[in-house]
Amino acid sequence: MLFDADGVLQHRPGGWETAFEEWLGVRAQDFLHEMFVAEKPAMSDQRDAVEILAEVLQRWGIDAPAEEVFAAVWLRIEPDPASLALVRRLRRAGYGVHLGTNQSRRRAAYMRTEVGYDELFDVSCYSAELRLAKPDPGYFTRAAELIAAPAAEVLFIDDLAENVAGAREAGMAAIHWHLREGHDLLEKQLAERGVVPAGT
């Protein structure tokens, strides 16, 4: 089992837009769109995420230290209790549980230690550490190598359709699911693929 993080295991309390509405009001969504595009090189460790954020903040006229904004926004992570419980139930049922997520090196380090994912997952595949990012099929091929399982034996769960497509191109089975759809649906989709977590 290979789990995405944002939108599957965790979310940002209050959402992303609210973090910038103080400065930008209704333009917060446009700012975030630009930022998420700009930060893509950080996902494969080609650039530092805070340096990119500083440039975008400057372009938008936001006078705030990039380090502080990054910590207040990108490091404000709330794991979903039901998702974490499902991961633990899958482990009790004998499945390997692994993390497959696009993250900058800074956020990955925080998730490993402060959020506690190193203790929860068998193998963690952070894109910045692999220097490959979803939806590149090469990311999933490398993840399968790290997991030490054939891609065809890995079931991937992600909230973005393009990442699901990339996983399937690499030979993995994949489920397209978001937290807002509810865990009953996810467990039904798992059961359809013969995956049954241990009881609560």
mmCIF file of C-alpha atoms in Angstrom, residues 38-154:
data_model
loop_
_atom_site.group_PDB
_atom_site.id
_atom_site.type_symbol
_atom_site.label_atom_id
_atom_site.label_comp_id
_atom_site.label_asym_id
_atom_site.label_seq_id
_atom_site.Cartn_x
_atom_site.Cartn_y
_atom_site.Cartn_z
ATOM 1 C CA ALA A 38 6.529 27.987 -9.040
ATOM 2 C CA GLU A 39 7.417 25.481 -6.322
ATOM 3 C CA LYS A 40 7.474 22.460 -8.653
ATOM 4 C CA PRO A 41 11.302 22.508 -8.942
ATOM 5 C CA ALA A 42 11.462 22.156 -5.148
ATOM 6 C CA MET A 43 9.470 18.932 -5.386
ATOM 7 C CA SER A 44 12.394 17.277 -7.184
ATOM 8 C CA ASP A 45 15.011 19.127 -5.096
ATOM 9 C CA GLN A 46 16.137 21.404 -7.916
ATOM 10 C CA ARG A 47 15.516 24.533 -5.816
ATOM 11 C CA ASP A 48 14.830 25.494 -2.208
ATOM 12 C CA ALA A 49 11.144 25.961 -1.395
ATOM 13 C CA VAL A 50 11.666 29.002 0.834
ATOM 14 C CA GLU A 51 13.727 30.783 -1.817
ATOM 15 C CA ILE A 52 10.913 30.247 -4.313
ATOM 16 C CA LEU A 53 8.348 31.462 -1.793
ATOM 17 C CA ALA A 54 10.383 34.622 -1.156
ATOM 18 C CA GLU A 55 10.342 35.432 -4.873
ATOM 19 C CA VAL A 56 6.593 34.924 -5.182
ATOM 20 C CA LEU A 57 5.871 36.938 -2.031
ATOM 21 C CA GLN A 58 7.925 39.798 -3.442
ATOM 22 C CA ARG A 59 6.105 39.696 -6.791
ATOM 23 C CA TRP A 60 2.793 39.938 -4.954
ATOM 24 C CA GLY A 61 3.935 42.719 -2.665
ATOM 25 C CA ILE A 62 3.632 40.690 0.532
ATOM 26 C CA ASP A 63 6.078 42.085 3.072
ATOM 27 C CA ALA A 64 6.635 39.065 5.293
ATOM 28 C CA PRO A 65 9.708 36.880 5.928
ATOM 29 C CA ALA A 66 9.550 33.822 3.706
ATOM 30 C CA GLU A 67 10.895 31.536 6.442
ATOM 31 C CA GLU A 68 8.083 32.589 8.777
ATOM 32 C CA VAL A 69 5.403 32.265 6.092
ATOM 33 C CA PHE A 70 6.660 28.811 5.131
ATOM 34 C CA ALA A 71 6.583 27.654 8.738
ATOM 35 C CA ALA A 72 3.147 29.149 9.406
ATOM 36 C CA VAL A 73 1.543 27.828 6.223
ATOM 37 C CA TRP A 74 3.416 24.840 4.780
ATOM 38 C CA LEU A 75 4.336 23.329 8.132
ATOM 39 C CA ARG A 76 0.857 23.648 9.580
ATOM 40 C CA ILE A 77 -0.225 20.087 8.958
ATOM 41 C CA GLU A 78 -3.141 18.224 10.498
ATOM 42 C CA PRO A 79 -3.095 14.450 9.986
ATOM 43 C CA ASP A 80 -6.553 12.940 9.578
ATOM 44 C CA PRO A 81 -7.242 10.537 12.475
ATOM 45 C CA ALA A 82 -9.363 8.168 10.370
ATOM 46 C CA SER A 83 -6.674 7.915 7.692
ATOM 47 C CA LEU A 84 -3.974 7.191 10.248
ATOM 48 C CA ALA A 85 -6.212 4.596 11.888
ATOM 49 C CA LEU A 86 -6.720 2.932 8.502
ATOM 50 C CA VAL A 87 -2.964 2.784 7.931
ATOM 51 C CA ARG A 88 -2.518 1.094 11.307
ATOM 52 C CA ARG A 89 -5.335 -1.366 10.599
ATOM 53 C CA LEU A 90 -3.750 -2.280 7.268
ATOM 54 C CA ARG A 91 -0.457 -2.904 9.025
ATOM 55 C CA ARG A 92 -2.155 -5.146 11.597
ATOM 56 C CA ALA A 93 -3.676 -7.092 8.719
ATOM 57 C CA GLY A 94 -0.173 -7.760 7.393
ATOM 58 C CA TYR A 95 0.116 -5.232 4.582
ATOM 59 C CA GLY A 96 3.200 -3.137 4.005
ATOM 60 C CA VAL A 97 2.250 0.538 4.309
ATOM 61 C CA HIS A 98 4.332 3.175 2.561
ATOM 62 C CA LEU A 99 4.235 6.910 1.886
ATOM 63 C CA GLY A 100 4.439 8.357 -1.635
ATOM 64 C CA THR A 101 4.259 12.146 -1.709
ATOM 65 C CA ASN A 102 5.483 15.232 -3.553
ATOM 66 C CA GLN A 103 7.218 17.422 -0.983
ATOM 67 C CA SER A 104 10.072 19.881 -0.807
ATOM 68 C CA ARG A 105 13.059 18.741 1.220
ATOM 69 C CA ARG A 106 12.133 21.134 4.048
ATOM 70 C CA ARG A 107 8.551 19.932 4.371
ATOM 71 C CA ALA A 108 9.612 16.299 3.989
ATOM 72 C CA ALA A 109 12.002 16.618 6.935
ATOM 73 C CA TYR A 110 9.220 18.112 9.048
ATOM 74 C CA MET A 111 6.780 15.354 8.099
ATOM 75 C CA ARG A 112 9.320 12.646 8.869
ATOM 76 C CA THR A 113 10.040 13.820 12.395
ATOM 77 C CA GLU A 114 7.514 16.342 13.694
ATOM 78 C CA VAL A 115 4.424 14.743 12.136
ATOM 79 C CA GLY A 116 5.796 11.291 12.927
ATOM 80 C CA TYR A 117 5.481 9.556 9.563
ATOM 81 C CA ASP A 118 8.825 7.776 9.928
ATOM 82 C CA GLU A 119 7.261 5.753 12.731
ATOM 83 C CA LEU A 120 4.024 5.126 10.848
ATOM 84 C CA PHE A 121 5.287 3.959 7.450
ATOM 85 C CA ASP A 122 7.634 1.186 6.389
ATOM 86 C CA VAL A 123 9.146 3.146 3.479
ATOM 87 C CA SER A 124 8.729 6.856 2.761
ATOM 88 C CA CYS A 125 9.147 8.079 -0.815
ATOM 89 C CA TYR A 126 9.438 11.868 -0.671
ATOM 90 C CA SER A 127 9.848 13.344 -4.134
ATOM 91 C CA ALA A 128 12.656 15.747 -3.156
ATOM 92 C CA GLU A 129 14.684 12.837 -1.794
ATOM 93 C CA LEU A 130 14.055 10.752 -4.916
ATOM 94 C CA ARG A 131 14.650 13.802 -7.158
ATOM 95 C CA LEU A 132 11.607 12.609 -9.082
ATOM 96 C CA ALA A 133 8.042 13.848 -8.657
ATOM 97 C CA LYS A 134 4.580 12.549 -9.393
ATOM 98 C CA PRO A 135 3.022 12.117 -11.921
ATOM 99 C CA ASP A 136 6.269 11.050 -13.636
ATOM 100 C CA PRO A 137 6.022 7.257 -14.025
ATOM 101 C CA GLY A 138 9.710 7.174 -13.116
ATOM 102 C CA TYR A 139 8.780 8.286 -9.618
ATOM 103 C CA PHE A 140 6.567 5.232 -9.166
ATOM 104 C CA THR A 141 9.157 2.890 -10.649
ATOM 105 C CA ARG A 142 11.705 4.183 -8.152
ATOM 106 C CA ALA A 143 9.184 3.954 -5.300
ATOM 107 C CA ALA A 144 8.541 0.289 -6.126
ATOM 108 C CA GLU A 145 12.294 -0.332 -6.056
ATOM 109 C CA LEU A 146 12.574 1.246 -2.607
ATOM 110 C CA ILE A 147 9.586 -0.749 -1.365
ATOM 111 C CA ALA A 148 11.240 -3.851 -2.853
ATOM 112 C CA ALA A 149 8.068 -5.047 -4.549
ATOM 113 C CA PRO A 150 7.035 -5.343 -8.184
ATOM 114 C CA ALA A 151 4.996 -2.326 -9.253
ATOM 115 C CA ALA A 152 2.098 -4.642 -10.102
ATOM 116 C CA GLU A 153 1.876 -5.639 -6.421
ATOM 117 C CA VAL A 154 1.615 -2.047 -5.142
#
